[in-house]
PDB file of C-alpha atoms in Angstrom:
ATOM      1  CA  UNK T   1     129.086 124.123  73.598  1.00  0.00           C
ATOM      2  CA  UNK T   2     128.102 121.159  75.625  1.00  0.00           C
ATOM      3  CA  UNK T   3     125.004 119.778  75.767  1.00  0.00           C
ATOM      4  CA  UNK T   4     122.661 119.153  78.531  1.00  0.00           C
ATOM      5  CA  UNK T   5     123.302 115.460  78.579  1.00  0.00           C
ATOM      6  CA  UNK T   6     126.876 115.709  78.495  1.00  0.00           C
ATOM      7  CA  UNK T   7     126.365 118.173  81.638  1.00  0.00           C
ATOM      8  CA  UNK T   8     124.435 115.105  83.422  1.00  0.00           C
ATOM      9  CA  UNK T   9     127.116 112.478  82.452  1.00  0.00           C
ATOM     10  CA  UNK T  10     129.346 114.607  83.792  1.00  0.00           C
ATOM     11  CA  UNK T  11     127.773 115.360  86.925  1.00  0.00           C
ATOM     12  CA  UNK T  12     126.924 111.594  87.237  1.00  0.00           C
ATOM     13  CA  UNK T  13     130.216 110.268  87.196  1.00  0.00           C
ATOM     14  CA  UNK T  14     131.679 112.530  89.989  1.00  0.00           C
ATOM     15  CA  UNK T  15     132.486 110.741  93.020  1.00  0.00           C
ATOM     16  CA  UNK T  16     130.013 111.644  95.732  1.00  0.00           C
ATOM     17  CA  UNK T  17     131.730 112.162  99.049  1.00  0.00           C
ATOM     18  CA  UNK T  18     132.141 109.143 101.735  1.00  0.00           C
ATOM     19  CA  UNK T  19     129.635 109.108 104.269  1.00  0.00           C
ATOM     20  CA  UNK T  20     131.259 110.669 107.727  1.00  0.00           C
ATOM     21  CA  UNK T  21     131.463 107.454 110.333  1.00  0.00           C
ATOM     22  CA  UNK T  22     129.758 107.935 113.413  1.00  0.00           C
ATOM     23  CA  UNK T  23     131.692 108.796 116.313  1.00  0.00           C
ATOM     24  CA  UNK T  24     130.981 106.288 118.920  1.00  0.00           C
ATOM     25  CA  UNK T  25     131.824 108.775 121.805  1.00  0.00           C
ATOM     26  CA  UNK T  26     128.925 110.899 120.029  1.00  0.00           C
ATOM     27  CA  UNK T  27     126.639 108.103 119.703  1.00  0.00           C
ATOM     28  CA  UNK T  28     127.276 106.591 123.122  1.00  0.00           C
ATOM     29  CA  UNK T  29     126.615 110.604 124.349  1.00  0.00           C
ATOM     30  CA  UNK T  30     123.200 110.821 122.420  1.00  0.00           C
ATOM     31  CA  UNK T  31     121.727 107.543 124.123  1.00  0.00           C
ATOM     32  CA  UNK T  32     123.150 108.977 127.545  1.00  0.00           C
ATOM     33  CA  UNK T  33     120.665 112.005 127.054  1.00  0.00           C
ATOM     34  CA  UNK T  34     117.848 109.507 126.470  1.00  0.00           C
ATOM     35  CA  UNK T  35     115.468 110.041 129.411  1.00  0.00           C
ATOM     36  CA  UNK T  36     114.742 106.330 131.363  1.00  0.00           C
ATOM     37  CA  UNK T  37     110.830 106.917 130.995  1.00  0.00           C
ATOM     38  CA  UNK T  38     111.869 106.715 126.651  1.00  0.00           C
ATOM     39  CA  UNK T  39     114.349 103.804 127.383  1.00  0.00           C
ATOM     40  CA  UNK T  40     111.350 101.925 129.603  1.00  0.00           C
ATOM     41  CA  UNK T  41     108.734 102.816 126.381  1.00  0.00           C
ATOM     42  CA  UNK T  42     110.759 101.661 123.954  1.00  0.00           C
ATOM     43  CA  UNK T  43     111.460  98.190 125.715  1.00  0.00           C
ATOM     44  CA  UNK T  44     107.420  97.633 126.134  1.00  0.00           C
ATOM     45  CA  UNK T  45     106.800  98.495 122.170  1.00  0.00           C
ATOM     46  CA  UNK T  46     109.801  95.746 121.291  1.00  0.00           C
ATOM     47  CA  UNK T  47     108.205  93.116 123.950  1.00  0.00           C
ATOM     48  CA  UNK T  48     105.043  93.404 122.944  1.00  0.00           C
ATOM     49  CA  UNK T  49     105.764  93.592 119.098  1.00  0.00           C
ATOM     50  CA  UNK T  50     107.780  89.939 119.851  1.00  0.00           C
ATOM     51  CA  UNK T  51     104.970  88.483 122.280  1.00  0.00           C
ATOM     52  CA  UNK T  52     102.440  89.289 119.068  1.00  0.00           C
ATOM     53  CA  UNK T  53     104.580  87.774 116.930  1.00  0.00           C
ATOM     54  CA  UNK T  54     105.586  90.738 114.565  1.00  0.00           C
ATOM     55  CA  UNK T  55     108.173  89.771 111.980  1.00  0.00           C
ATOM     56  CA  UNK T  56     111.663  91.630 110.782  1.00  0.00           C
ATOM     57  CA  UNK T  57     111.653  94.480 113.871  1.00  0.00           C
ATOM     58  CA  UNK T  58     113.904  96.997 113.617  1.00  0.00           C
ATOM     59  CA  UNK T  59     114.469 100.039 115.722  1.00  0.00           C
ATOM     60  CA  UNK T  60     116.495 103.177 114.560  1.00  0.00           C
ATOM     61  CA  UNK T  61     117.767 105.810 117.099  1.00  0.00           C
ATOM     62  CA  UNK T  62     117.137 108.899 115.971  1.00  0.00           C
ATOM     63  CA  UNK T  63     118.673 110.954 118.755  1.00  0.00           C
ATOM     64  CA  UNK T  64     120.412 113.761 118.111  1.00  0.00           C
ATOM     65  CA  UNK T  65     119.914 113.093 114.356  1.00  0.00           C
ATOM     66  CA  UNK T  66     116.149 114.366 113.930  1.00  0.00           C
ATOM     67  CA  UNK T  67     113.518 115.963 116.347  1.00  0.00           C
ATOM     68  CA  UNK T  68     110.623 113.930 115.723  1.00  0.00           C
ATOM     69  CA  UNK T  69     111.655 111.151 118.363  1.00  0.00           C
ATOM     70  CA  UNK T  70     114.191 109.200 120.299  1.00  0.00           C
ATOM     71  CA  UNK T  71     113.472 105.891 118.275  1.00  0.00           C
ATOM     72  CA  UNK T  72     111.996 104.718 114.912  1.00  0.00           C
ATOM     73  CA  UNK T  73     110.570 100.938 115.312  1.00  0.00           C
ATOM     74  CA  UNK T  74     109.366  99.201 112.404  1.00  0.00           C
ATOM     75  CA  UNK T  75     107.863  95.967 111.821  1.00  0.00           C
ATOM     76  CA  UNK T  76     105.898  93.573 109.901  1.00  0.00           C
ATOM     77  CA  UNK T  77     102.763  91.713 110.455  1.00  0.00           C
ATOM     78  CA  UNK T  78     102.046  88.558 107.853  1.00  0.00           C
ATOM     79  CA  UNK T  79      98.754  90.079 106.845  1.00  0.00           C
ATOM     80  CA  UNK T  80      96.573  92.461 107.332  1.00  0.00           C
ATOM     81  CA  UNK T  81      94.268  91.462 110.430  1.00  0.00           C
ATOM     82  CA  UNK T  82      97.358  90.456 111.900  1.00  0.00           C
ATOM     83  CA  UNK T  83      98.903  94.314 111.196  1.00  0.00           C
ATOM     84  CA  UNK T  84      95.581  95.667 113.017  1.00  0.00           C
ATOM     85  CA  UNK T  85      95.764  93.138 115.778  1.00  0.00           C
ATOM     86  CA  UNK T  86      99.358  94.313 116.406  1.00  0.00           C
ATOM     87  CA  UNK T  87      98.765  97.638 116.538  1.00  0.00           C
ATOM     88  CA  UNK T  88      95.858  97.216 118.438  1.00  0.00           C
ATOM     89  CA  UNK T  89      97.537  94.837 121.427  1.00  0.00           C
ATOM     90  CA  UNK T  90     100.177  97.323 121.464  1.00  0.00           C
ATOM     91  CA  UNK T  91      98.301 100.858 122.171  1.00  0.00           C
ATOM     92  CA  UNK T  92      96.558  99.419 124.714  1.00  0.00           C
ATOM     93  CA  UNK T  93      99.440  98.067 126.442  1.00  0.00           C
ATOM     94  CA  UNK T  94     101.009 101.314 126.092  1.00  0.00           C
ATOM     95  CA  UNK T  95      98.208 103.299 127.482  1.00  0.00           C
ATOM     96  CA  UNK T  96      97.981 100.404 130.348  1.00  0.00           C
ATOM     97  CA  UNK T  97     101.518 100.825 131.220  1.00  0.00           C
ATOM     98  CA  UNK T  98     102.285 104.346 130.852  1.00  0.00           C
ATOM     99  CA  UNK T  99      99.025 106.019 130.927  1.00  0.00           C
ATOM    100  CA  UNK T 100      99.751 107.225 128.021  1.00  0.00           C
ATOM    101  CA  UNK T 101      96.790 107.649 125.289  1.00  0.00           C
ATOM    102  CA  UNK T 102      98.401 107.095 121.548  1.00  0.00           C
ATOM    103  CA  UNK T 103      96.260 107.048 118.754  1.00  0.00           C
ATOM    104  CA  UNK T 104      97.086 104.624 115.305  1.00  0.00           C
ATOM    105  CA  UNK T 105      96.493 105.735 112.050  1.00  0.00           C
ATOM    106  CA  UNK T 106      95.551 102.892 109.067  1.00  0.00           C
ATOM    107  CA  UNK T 107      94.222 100.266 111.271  1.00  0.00           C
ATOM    108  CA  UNK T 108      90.615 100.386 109.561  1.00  0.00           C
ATOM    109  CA  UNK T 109      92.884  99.429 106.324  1.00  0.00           C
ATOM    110  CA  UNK T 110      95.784  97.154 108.054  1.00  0.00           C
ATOM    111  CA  UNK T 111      98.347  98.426 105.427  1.00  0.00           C
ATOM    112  CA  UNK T 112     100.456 100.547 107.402  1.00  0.00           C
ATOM    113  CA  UNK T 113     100.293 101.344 110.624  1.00  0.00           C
ATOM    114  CA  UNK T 114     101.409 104.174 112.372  1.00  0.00           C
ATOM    115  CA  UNK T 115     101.674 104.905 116.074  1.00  0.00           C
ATOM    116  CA  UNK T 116     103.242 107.852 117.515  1.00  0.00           C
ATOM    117  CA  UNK T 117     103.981 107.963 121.207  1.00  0.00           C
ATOM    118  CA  UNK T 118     105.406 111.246 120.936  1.00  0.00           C
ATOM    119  CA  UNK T 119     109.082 109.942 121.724  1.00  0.00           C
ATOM    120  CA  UNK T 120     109.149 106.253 119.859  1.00  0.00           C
ATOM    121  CA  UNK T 121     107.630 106.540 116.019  1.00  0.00           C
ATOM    122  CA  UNK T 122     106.188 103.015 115.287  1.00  0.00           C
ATOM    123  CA  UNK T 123     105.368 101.756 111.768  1.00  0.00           C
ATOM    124  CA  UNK T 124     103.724  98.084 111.327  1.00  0.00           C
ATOM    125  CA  UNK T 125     103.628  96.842 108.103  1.00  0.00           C
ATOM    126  CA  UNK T 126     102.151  94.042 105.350  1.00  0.00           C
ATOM    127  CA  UNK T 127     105.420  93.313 103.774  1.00  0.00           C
ATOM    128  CA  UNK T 128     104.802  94.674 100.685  1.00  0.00           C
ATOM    129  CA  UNK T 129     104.128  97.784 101.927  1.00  0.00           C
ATOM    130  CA  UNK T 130     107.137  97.696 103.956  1.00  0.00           C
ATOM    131  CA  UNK T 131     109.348  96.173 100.729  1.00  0.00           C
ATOM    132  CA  UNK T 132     107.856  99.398  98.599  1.00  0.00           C
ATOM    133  CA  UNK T 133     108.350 102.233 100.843  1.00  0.00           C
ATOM    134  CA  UNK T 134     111.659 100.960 102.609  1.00  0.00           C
ATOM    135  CA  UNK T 135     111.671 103.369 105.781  1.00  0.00           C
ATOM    136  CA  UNK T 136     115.117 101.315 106.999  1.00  0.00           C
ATOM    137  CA  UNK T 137     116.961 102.339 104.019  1.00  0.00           C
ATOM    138  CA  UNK T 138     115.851 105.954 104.809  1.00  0.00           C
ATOM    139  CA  UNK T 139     116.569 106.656 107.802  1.00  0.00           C
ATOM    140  CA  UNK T 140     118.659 103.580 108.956  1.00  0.00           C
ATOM    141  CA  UNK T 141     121.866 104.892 106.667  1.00  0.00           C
ATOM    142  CA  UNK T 142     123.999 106.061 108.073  1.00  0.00           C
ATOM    143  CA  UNK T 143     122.490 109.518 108.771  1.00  0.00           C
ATOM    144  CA  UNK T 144     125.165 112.599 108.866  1.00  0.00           C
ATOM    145  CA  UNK T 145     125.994 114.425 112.280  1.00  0.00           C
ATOM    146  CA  UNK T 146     123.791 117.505 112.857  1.00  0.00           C
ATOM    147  CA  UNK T 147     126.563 120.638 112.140  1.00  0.00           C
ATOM    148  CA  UNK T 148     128.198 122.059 115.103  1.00  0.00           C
ATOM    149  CA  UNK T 149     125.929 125.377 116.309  1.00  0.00           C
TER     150      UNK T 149
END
């Protein structure tokens, strides 16, 4: 009779499958479905996180690969005013752009920063924050391909 530990080692020591590459006909078909109104969005929330000065931006698509948007931006602001101030700049030149009225979560605190346009998720961090909850590793591996329907 084994014991439960033995059952873990065992388990543990499999080899876990390779992640599937993505298929860059796939990919390149995924961004082609992105409407120009998302493409135009996302553009504005990279500018205007650079023009503010936002640190370590990243931006995950997440088309095809989840339904809760096209993109996934994060970024990093040296402090916590700074965060806020980010944030702040960048609804408003969203809403003066598009028209568009997006609300931000956590800018009372400055932490963490969330702004959802609807199609573009945007997440502004203090770097600790962003070092502790890692959203890149999440969702910027190398995600599997939805299964055929």
């Amino acid at each position: 009779m084994t014991s439960a530990v033995t059952k873990a080692a065992k388990a543990a020591s499999k080899p876990k499958p390779a992640k599937k590459p993505i298929d860059p006909k796939k990919a390149e078909a995924r961004r082609a479905a992105i409407p120009a109104a998302v493409i135009k969005l996302h553009k504005l929330i990279l500018k205007s996180l650079d023009d503010d000065k936002a640190e370590d931006i990243v931006s995950i698509e997440l088309t095809g690969k989840s339904s809760i948007a096209d993109f996934l931006v994060v970024a990093s602001g040296r402090s916590s005013r700074q965060v806020a101030a980010i944030a702040e700049h960048l609804v408003e030149r969203i809403t003066r752009e598009t028209g568009k009225k997006v609300r931000a979560e956590g800018k009372a605190v400055g932490d963490w920063v969330l702004i959802d346009t609807g199609d573009i998720v945007v997440h502004i961090f203090r770097p600790e924050v962003r070092s502790f909850y890692n959203l890149e590793k999440m969702w910027g591996a190398a995600i599997p391909e939805p299964a055929a329907a």
